Tab-separated table of C-alpha atoms in Angstrom:
chain	number	residue	atom	x	y	z
K	1	MET	CA	11.229	-8.672	13.994
K	2	VAL	CA	8.524	-8.605	11.508
K	3	PRO	CA	8.272	-8.834	7.672
K	4	PHE	CA	8.844	-6.038	5.738
K	5	SER	CA	6.976	-5.495	2.586
K	6	ILE	CA	6.828	-2.527	-0.232
K	7	LEU	CA	4.188	-0.306	-1.441
K	8	ASP	CA	4.963	1.006	-4.638
K	9	LEU	CA	3.075	4.009	-6.140
K	10	ALA	CA	4.878	3.754	-9.532
K	11	PRO	CA	5.914	7.169	-9.378
K	12	ILE	CA	6.089	9.337	-12.716
K	13	THR	CA	8.914	11.698	-12.026
K	14	GLU	CA	9.817	15.075	-13.600
K	15	ASP	CA	11.516	14.731	-16.885
K	16	SER	CA	10.284	11.223	-17.123
K	17	ASP	CA	7.431	9.203	-18.348
K	18	VAL	CA	4.973	6.320	-17.840
K	19	LYS	CA	7.029	3.605	-19.301
K	20	THR	CA	10.236	4.700	-17.261
K	21	ALA	CA	7.954	4.447	-14.153
K	22	LEU	CA	6.624	1.023	-14.820
K	23	GLU	CA	10.281	-0.087	-15.558
K	24	ASN	CA	11.419	1.345	-12.198
K	25	SER	CA	8.684	-0.700	-10.511
K	26	ARG	CA	9.763	-3.739	-12.195
K	27	LYS	CA	13.249	-3.080	-10.916
K	28	LEU	CA	12.269	-2.255	-7.447
K	29	ALA	CA	10.147	-5.535	-7.181
K	30	ILE	CA	12.993	-7.519	-8.367
K	31	LEU	CA	15.293	-5.926	-5.562
K	32	ALA	CA	12.646	-6.389	-3.065
K	33	GLU	CA	12.358	-10.269	-3.844
K	34	GLU	CA	16.331	-10.473	-3.721
K	35	THR	CA	16.442	-8.894	-0.352
K	36	ASN	CA	13.755	-10.832	1.202
K	37	TYR	CA	10.777	-8.389	1.275
K	38	HIS	CA	7.610	-10.434	1.834
K	39	ARG	CA	5.374	-8.651	-0.802
K	40	VAL	CA	4.969	-5.886	-3.206
K	41	TRP	CA	1.670	-3.736	-3.474
K	42	LEU	CA	0.775	-1.199	-5.880
K	43	ALA	CA	-2.129	1.369	-5.410
K	44	GLU	CA	-4.924	2.415	-7.523
K	45	HIS	CA	-5.007	5.995	-8.207
K	46	HIS	CA	-6.563	8.033	-11.265
K	47	GLY	CA	-5.871	11.289	-12.791
K	48	MET	CA	-2.509	11.770	-10.832
K	49	ARG	CA	0.365	13.032	-13.030
K	50	GLY	CA	2.857	11.399	-10.708
K	51	VAL	CA	1.349	7.982	-10.355
K	52	ALA	CA	1.387	5.440	-13.025
K	53	SER	CA	-0.483	2.431	-11.345
K	54	SER	CA	-4.096	3.281	-12.166
K	55	ALA	CA	-4.404	0.047	-14.021
K	56	THR	CA	-3.326	-1.725	-10.873
K	57	ALA	CA	-4.278	-5.407	-12.026
K	58	ILE	CA	-2.361	-5.015	-15.256
K	59	VAL	CA	0.779	-3.427	-13.603
K	60	LEU	CA	0.748	-6.286	-11.341
K	61	GLY	CA	1.139	-8.772	-14.137
K	62	HIS	CA	4.024	-6.718	-15.252
K	63	ILE	CA	5.487	-7.202	-11.814
K	64	GLY	CA	4.506	-10.914	-11.539
K	65	ALA	CA	6.222	-11.727	-14.760
K	66	ALA	CA	9.392	-10.015	-13.478
K	67	THR	CA	9.499	-12.200	-10.180
K	68	LYS	CA	9.391	-15.668	-8.847
K	69	ASN	CA	8.502	-15.936	-5.212
K	70	ILE	CA	7.400	-12.760	-3.624
K	71	ARG	CA	3.834	-11.999	-3.068
K	72	ILE	CA	2.258	-9.344	-5.011
K	73	GLY	CA	-1.027	-7.258	-4.739
K	74	SER	CA	-3.076	-4.427	-4.422
K	75	GLY	CA	-2.620	-1.577	-1.697
K	76	GLY	CA	-5.326	-1.163	-2.544
K	77	ILE	CA	-8.121	-1.580	-5.113
K	78	MET	CA	-10.940	1.127	-4.486
K	79	LEU	CA	-13.614	-1.388	-4.518
K	80	PRO	CA	-16.550	1.233	-5.114
K	81	ASN	CA	-15.071	2.384	-8.394
K	82	HIS	CA	-15.765	-1.308	-9.751
K	83	SER	CA	-17.959	-3.942	-10.001
K	84	PRO	CA	-16.990	-7.007	-7.469
K	85	LEU	CA	-17.289	-9.388	-10.400
K	86	VAL	CA	-14.809	-7.680	-12.676
K	87	ILE	CA	-12.309	-7.445	-9.651
K	88	ALA	CA	-12.876	-11.120	-9.208
K	89	GLU	CA	-12.236	-11.575	-12.756
K	90	GLN	CA	-8.936	-9.557	-12.794
K	91	PHE	CA	-7.489	-11.040	-9.690
K	92	GLY	CA	-8.784	-14.645	-10.085
K	93	THR	CA	-6.661	-14.031	-13.602
K	94	LEU	CA	-3.611	-13.066	-11.858
K	95	ALA	CA	-4.048	-15.976	-9.260
K	96	SER	CA	-4.076	-18.129	-12.025
K	97	LEU	CA	-0.967	-16.640	-13.616
K	98	PHE	CA	0.924	-16.362	-10.251
K	99	PRO	CA	-0.466	-19.071	-7.917
K	100	ASN	CA	-0.077	-18.603	-4.279
K	101	ARG	CA	1.273	-15.198	-4.676
K	102	ILE	CA	-1.712	-12.706	-5.083
K	103	ASP	CA	-3.243	-10.330	-2.262
K	104	LEU	CA	-6.279	-8.197	-2.882
K	105	GLY	CA	-6.045	-5.246	-0.574
K	106	LEU	CA	-9.332	-3.011	-0.560
K	107	GLY	CA	-10.288	0.372	0.163
K	108	ARG	CA	-13.214	2.844	-0.476
K	109	ALA	CA	-11.873	6.091	-1.286
K	110	PRO	CA	-12.275	7.301	-4.599
K	111	GLY	CA	-8.446	7.687	-5.229
K	112	THR	CA	-9.147	10.566	-6.992
K	113	ASP	CA	-11.002	13.907	-7.386
K	114	MET	CA	-14.676	13.762	-7.636
K	115	ALA	CA	-14.809	14.665	-11.483
K	116	THR	CA	-12.641	11.704	-12.275
K	117	ALA	CA	-14.568	9.503	-9.784
K	118	HIS	CA	-17.706	10.298	-11.852
K	119	ALA	CA	-15.836	9.548	-15.140
K	120	LEU	CA	-15.160	6.097	-13.457
K	121	ARG	CA	-18.831	5.454	-13.238
K	122	ARG	CA	-18.456	5.473	-9.465
K	123	ASN	CA	-21.537	5.130	-7.456
K	124	THR	CA	-21.692	8.619	-5.812
K	125	SER	CA	-25.141	7.868	-3.883
K	126	LYS	CA	-25.317	8.051	-0.467
K	127	VAL	CA	-26.179	4.489	-0.086
K	128	ASP	CA	-23.031	2.643	1.405
K	129	THR	CA	-22.799	-0.746	-0.043
K	130	TYR	CA	-19.145	-1.232	0.451
K	131	GLU	CA	-19.446	-4.153	2.970
K	132	ASN	CA	-21.872	-6.155	0.636
K	133	ASP	CA	-19.749	-5.539	-1.955
K	134	ILE	CA	-16.696	-7.119	-0.096
K	135	LEU	CA	-18.944	-10.119	0.604
K	136	GLU	CA	-19.964	-10.440	-2.961
K	137	LEU	CA	-16.469	-10.356	-4.009
K	138	GLN	CA	-15.478	-13.122	-1.491
K	139	ARG	CA	-18.254	-15.218	-3.065
K	140	TYR	CA	-16.923	-14.874	-6.596
K	141	LEU	CA	-13.442	-15.969	-5.292
K	142	ALA	CA	-14.709	-18.974	-3.211
K	143	PRO	CA	-15.675	-22.578	-4.511
K	144	PRO	CA	-19.063	-22.064	-6.245
K	145	THR	CA	-22.193	-23.216	-5.027
K	146	PRO	CA	-25.003	-25.216	-6.904
K	147	ALA	CA	-27.421	-22.147	-6.541
K	148	GLN	CA	-25.008	-19.476	-7.800
K	149	LYS	CA	-26.360	-17.943	-10.856
K	150	VAL	CA	-23.243	-15.514	-11.591
K	151	ILE	CA	-19.732	-16.831	-11.557
K	152	ALA	CA	-16.337	-15.485	-11.976
K	153	ILE	CA	-14.071	-17.236	-14.597
K	154	PRO	CA	-11.383	-16.772	-13.912
K	155	GLY	CA	-11.850	-16.072	-10.074
K	156	GLU	CA	-14.131	-18.922	-8.607
K	157	ASN	CA	-12.219	-21.260	-6.233
K	158	THR	CA	-9.091	-19.181	-6.354
K	159	GLN	CA	-9.829	-17.919	-2.928
K	160	VAL	CA	-7.241	-14.872	-3.274
K	161	PRO	CA	-6.834	-13.485	0.249
K	162	LEU	CA	-8.612	-10.037	0.957
K	163	TRP	CA	-7.207	-7.384	2.973
K	164	MET	CA	-8.910	-4.343	4.486
K	165	LEU	CA	-6.892	-1.196	3.989
K	166	GLY	CA	-7.977	2.044	5.750
K	167	SER	CA	-7.095	5.347	7.753
K	168	SER	CA	-10.065	5.549	10.008
K	169	LEU	CA	-12.040	3.554	12.556
K	170	TYR	CA	-14.583	2.545	10.160
K	171	SER	CA	-12.186	0.384	8.133
K	172	ALA	CA	-10.954	-1.184	11.449
K	173	LYS	CA	-14.333	-2.084	12.763
K	174	LEU	CA	-15.252	-3.569	9.321
K	175	ALA	CA	-11.925	-5.636	9.044
K	176	ALA	CA	-12.576	-6.941	12.667
K	177	LYS	CA	-16.358	-8.033	11.905
K	178	LEU	CA	-15.236	-9.746	8.672
K	179	GLY	CA	-12.235	-11.351	9.876
K	180	LEU	CA	-9.636	-10.125	7.496
K	181	PRO	CA	-6.169	-8.744	8.055
K	182	TYR	CA	-5.875	-5.127	8.422
K	183	SER	CA	-3.355	-2.435	6.909
K	184	PHE	CA	-3.578	0.978	8.308
K	185	ALA	CA	-2.220	3.945	6.218
K	186	SER	CA	-0.161	5.568	8.946
K	187	HIS	CA	2.365	6.801	6.145
K	188	PHE	CA	-0.066	9.549	5.281
K	189	ALA	CA	-2.930	9.473	7.721
K	190	PRO	CA	-1.569	9.004	11.300
K	191	ASP	CA	-4.051	10.333	13.444
K	192	GLN	CA	-5.968	7.414	14.361
K	193	LEU	CA	-3.341	4.786	14.256
K	194	PHE	CA	-3.416	3.542	17.658
K	195	ASP	CA	-7.183	3.699	18.164
K	196	ALA	CA	-7.692	1.771	14.891
K	197	LEU	CA	-5.492	-0.863	16.026
K	198	SER	CA	-6.921	-1.126	19.276
K	199	LEU	CA	-10.551	-1.415	18.105
K	200	TYR	CA	-9.462	-3.985	15.470
K	201	ARG	CA	-7.709	-6.213	17.701
K	202	ALA	CA	-10.560	-6.020	20.466
K	203	GLY	CA	-13.325	-6.645	17.838
K	204	PHE	CA	-11.588	-9.403	15.856
K	205	LYS	CA	-13.825	-12.524	14.799
K	206	SER	CA	-11.989	-15.250	13.184
K	207	SER	CA	-12.716	-16.317	9.802
K	208	ILE	CA	-12.041	-19.047	7.382
K	209	GLN	CA	-9.115	-16.908	6.049
K	210	CYS	CA	-7.748	-15.419	9.121
K	211	GLU	CA	-7.781	-17.416	12.510
K	212	ARG	CA	-6.509	-14.345	14.488
K	213	ALA	CA	-5.857	-10.506	14.117
K	214	TYR	CA	-3.340	-9.543	11.700
K	215	VAL	CA	-2.106	-6.057	11.526
K	216	MET	CA	0.094	-4.211	8.800
K	217	ALA	CA	1.120	-0.674	9.275
K	218	GLY	CA	2.531	1.722	6.568
K	219	VAL	CA	5.608	3.981	6.699
K	220	MET	CA	7.513	6.146	4.466
K	221	ALA	CA	11.190	5.531	4.625
K	222	VAL	CA	14.119	7.652	2.887
K	223	VAL	CA	17.271	5.854	3.981
K	224	ALA	CA	20.650	7.182	2.554
K	225	ASP	CA	24.413	7.184	3.724
K	226	THR	CA	23.954	10.425	5.796
K	227	ASP	CA	21.086	12.110	7.490
K	228	GLU	CA	21.649	14.999	5.421
K	229	GLU	CA	21.411	13.099	2.087
K	230	ALA	CA	18.318	11.504	3.337
K	231	ASN	CA	16.663	14.788	4.319
K	232	TYR	CA	17.260	16.320	0.848
K	233	LEU	CA	15.851	13.287	-0.960
K	234	PHE	CA	12.924	13.488	1.245
K	235	THR	CA	12.186	16.921	0.077
K	236	SER	CA	10.553	15.327	-3.105
K	237	VAL	CA	7.475	13.867	-1.220
K	238	GLN	CA	7.299	16.874	0.950
K	239	GLN	CA	6.965	18.986	-2.271
K	240	GLN	CA	4.171	16.289	-3.439
K	241	PHE	CA	2.132	16.980	-0.222
K	242	ILE	CA	2.292	20.614	-0.409
K	243	ASN	CA	1.284	20.337	-4.172
K	244	LEU	CA	-1.740	18.199	-3.178
K	245	HIS	CA	-2.668	20.808	-0.479
K	246	LYS	CA	-2.733	23.510	-3.223
K	247	GLY	CA	-4.489	21.209	-5.802
K	248	ILE	CA	-1.367	21.323	-8.045
K	249	ASN	CA	-1.262	18.063	-10.232
K	250	LYS	CA	2.186	17.627	-11.352
K	251	PRO	CA	4.858	14.748	-11.738
K	252	PHE	CA	6.887	13.631	-8.670
K	253	SER	CA	9.431	16.449	-8.097
K	254	LYS	CA	12.971	16.555	-7.934
K	255	PRO	CA	14.360	17.219	-4.443
K	256	THR	CA	15.263	20.833	-3.406
K	257	GLU	CA	17.668	22.620	-1.290
K	258	ASP	CA	15.015	25.373	-1.008
K	259	LEU	CA	12.296	23.670	0.716
K	260	LEU	CA	11.772	26.466	3.180
K	261	ASN	CA	11.085	29.088	0.370
K	262	TYR	CA	8.597	26.408	-1.184
K	263	CYS	CA	6.103	26.194	1.662
K	264	SER	CA	4.632	28.665	4.444
K	265	ALA	CA	4.925	28.190	8.021
K	266	SER	CA	1.521	26.664	8.175
K	267	GLU	CA	2.414	24.250	5.573
K	268	LYS	CA	5.665	23.233	7.217
K	269	ALA	CA	3.359	22.420	10.410
K	270	MET	CA	1.090	20.263	8.109
K	271	LEU	CA	3.994	18.389	6.750
K	272	SER	CA	5.409	17.650	10.360
K	273	HIS	CA	1.904	16.513	11.299
K	274	ILE	CA	1.125	14.101	8.396
K	275	LEU	CA	4.720	12.734	8.149
K	276	ARG	CA	5.363	12.343	11.536
K	277	TYR	CA	6.042	8.611	11.236
K	278	ALA	CA	8.286	8.863	8.255
K	279	LEU	CA	11.576	7.319	8.630
K	280	VAL	CA	14.134	9.493	7.166
K	281	GLY	CA	18.019	9.421	7.714
K	282	SER	CA	20.975	7.043	7.841
K	283	LYS	CA	20.574	3.354	8.642
K	284	GLN	CA	21.487	3.663	11.962
K	285	ARG	CA	19.025	6.690	12.762
K	286	VAL	CA	16.251	4.888	10.823
K	287	THR	CA	16.890	1.685	12.824
K	288	ASP	CA	16.328	3.451	16.101
K	289	LYS	CA	12.858	5.045	14.930
K	290	LEU	CA	11.799	1.768	13.294
K	291	GLU	CA	12.425	-0.294	16.418
K	292	LYS	CA	10.171	2.375	18.509
K	293	PHE	CA	7.543	2.152	15.928
K	294	ILE	CA	7.323	-1.450	15.945
K	295	GLU	CA	7.275	-1.747	19.818
K	296	ALA	CA	4.784	1.075	20.075
K	297	THR	CA	2.286	-0.607	17.569
K	298	LYS	CA	2.955	-4.218	18.090
K	299	ILE	CA	2.193	-4.826	14.491
K	300	ASP	CA	2.781	-8.014	12.759
K	301	GLU	CA	4.061	-6.739	9.261
K	302	LEU	CA	5.569	-3.317	8.222
K	303	ILE	CA	4.966	-1.890	4.685
K	304	ILE	CA	7.234	0.699	3.371
K	305	SER	CA	6.689	3.516	0.872
K	306	THR	CA	9.911	5.012	-0.514
K	307	PRO	CA	9.196	8.065	-2.009
K	308	ILE	CA	12.492	8.851	-3.644
K	309	HIS	CA	12.645	10.870	-7.120
K	310	ASP	CA	15.999	8.978	-8.488
K	311	ILE	CA	15.605	5.163	-9.182
K	312	GLN	CA	19.161	4.335	-7.828
K	313	ALA	CA	18.623	6.216	-4.755
K	314	ARG	CA	15.140	4.645	-4.056
K	315	LEU	CA	16.914	1.111	-4.804
K	316	LYS	CA	19.646	2.053	-2.355
K	317	SER	CA	17.011	2.993	0.332
K	318	VAL	CA	15.134	-0.254	0.122
K	319	SER	CA	18.554	-2.262	0.405
K	320	LEU	CA	19.500	-0.366	3.374
K	321	LEU	CA	16.282	-0.686	4.974
K	322	ALA	CA	16.403	-4.668	4.463
K	323	ASN	CA	19.788	-4.617	6.236
K	324	THR	CA	18.756	-2.980	9.433
K	325	GLY	CA	18.183	-6.615	10.940
K	326	LEU	CA	14.810	-5.835	12.146
K	327	SER	CA	13.178	-7.637	9.287
K	328	LYS	CA	12.507	-11.452	8.852
K	329	ALA	CA	11.585	-13.663	6.123
K	330	THR	CA	7.999	-15.388	6.662
K	331	GLY	CA	6.125	-18.363	5.878
K	332	PHE	CA	2.511	-16.528	5.911
K	333	LYS	CA	0.250	-17.745	3.223
K	334	LYS	CA	-3.389	-17.157	4.506
K	335	TYR	CA	-2.780	-14.335	7.100
K	336	GLY	CA	-3.007	-14.982	10.569
K	337	GLN	CA	-2.191	-18.747	9.617
K	338	GLN	CA	1.608	-19.536	9.881
K	339	ASN	CA	3.189	-22.523	7.989
C-alpha cells in the first residue's frame, strides 16, 4: 500500500472555459481530500488551449482556500522560466497562508513552445544554471544568514519542501545528488522509468530535507463501471496526444467512438508506446494493473492524472481509484521522514 496523490492539469474542455476549468479543479481537490488522497499538484504549462494552470501559484491559492488539510503544490514549476527569488516569494506566500501543506516540485522543461518560452523571458542560452538555481531557491526558503544580502519576504525560513520532477536520467541523478525526493513522469514519458529509479536510489545522498530516497511515479487513470466505458472516456487524452504530435493546439477533446479514423497506424503505435502505463478500465481491471505497477517499481507514492472530459466522470474515476484498497493515508511531512 502506498499513498495516492492527484496531478491536475486543470483541463479546459471543448465547449467550456477557463473559469469552469478552475472550478472543476476546486471540486477535484475537495473530493481528493474527502477520499484520503495525500496531495494535489498542478503543473505549469503556457500557451496551451487545454490547460488552465499556467499561473500555478495563483491556482494553488484557489485550491488551498477550498480545502483544509490535503497537501497542495506544483508538479511542477519550470524553474528556468523564472527567477528563483520570485518563486521563493510565491511559494513562501502560499506556505504562510497554508502552513505545512505546500510542496514545490521543480522541472526544467519550457512547458511550452519556444516562441512562448522566449515571451516568458526564459534564458535560452546554452549555459545550464538549473542546479545553481535550485540551490539559490533553497537558500531563500531557509533561515537567513547574517551575510545574506538578498532575502525572500515572504519565503525565508518557510522551508517549503522541494521535489525534483523529470522524465530522464539527468533529473534522477540531480535529485540523488541534492538529496531531494524524486517524481518520474511515467504518465507521458515511460521509456527511462526503471533506469531513472535505479540511478536515483543508488546515488542518493541524505540531506536535511530527506534522510532516504523517496520516489513517486505518475500514471494516467481512467476508471469507470465497465472497461468499455473507460476505453471510451480514454479517447479524449488519446486525441490530445495526437493533436500535440500534429502541432494542433485546441481545448481538451470530447471522447469519440471513432478514434480509429482519427489517427493513422503509426499514431496508434505511438499512443500504445507513450501511454503504456495508463490504467484504463473497471475498478477490478485497474486494481490488477496497479498492483503490478507498484510491485515492479517499488515506489513510495503514486501520483495520478485523470484525463477525462466530463467532470462528473472524472470525479467518479478518482473515487473508484481511491476505493481499490491499494492506497493508504500517510503521515509524511518532510519526505523521507515519517511522523
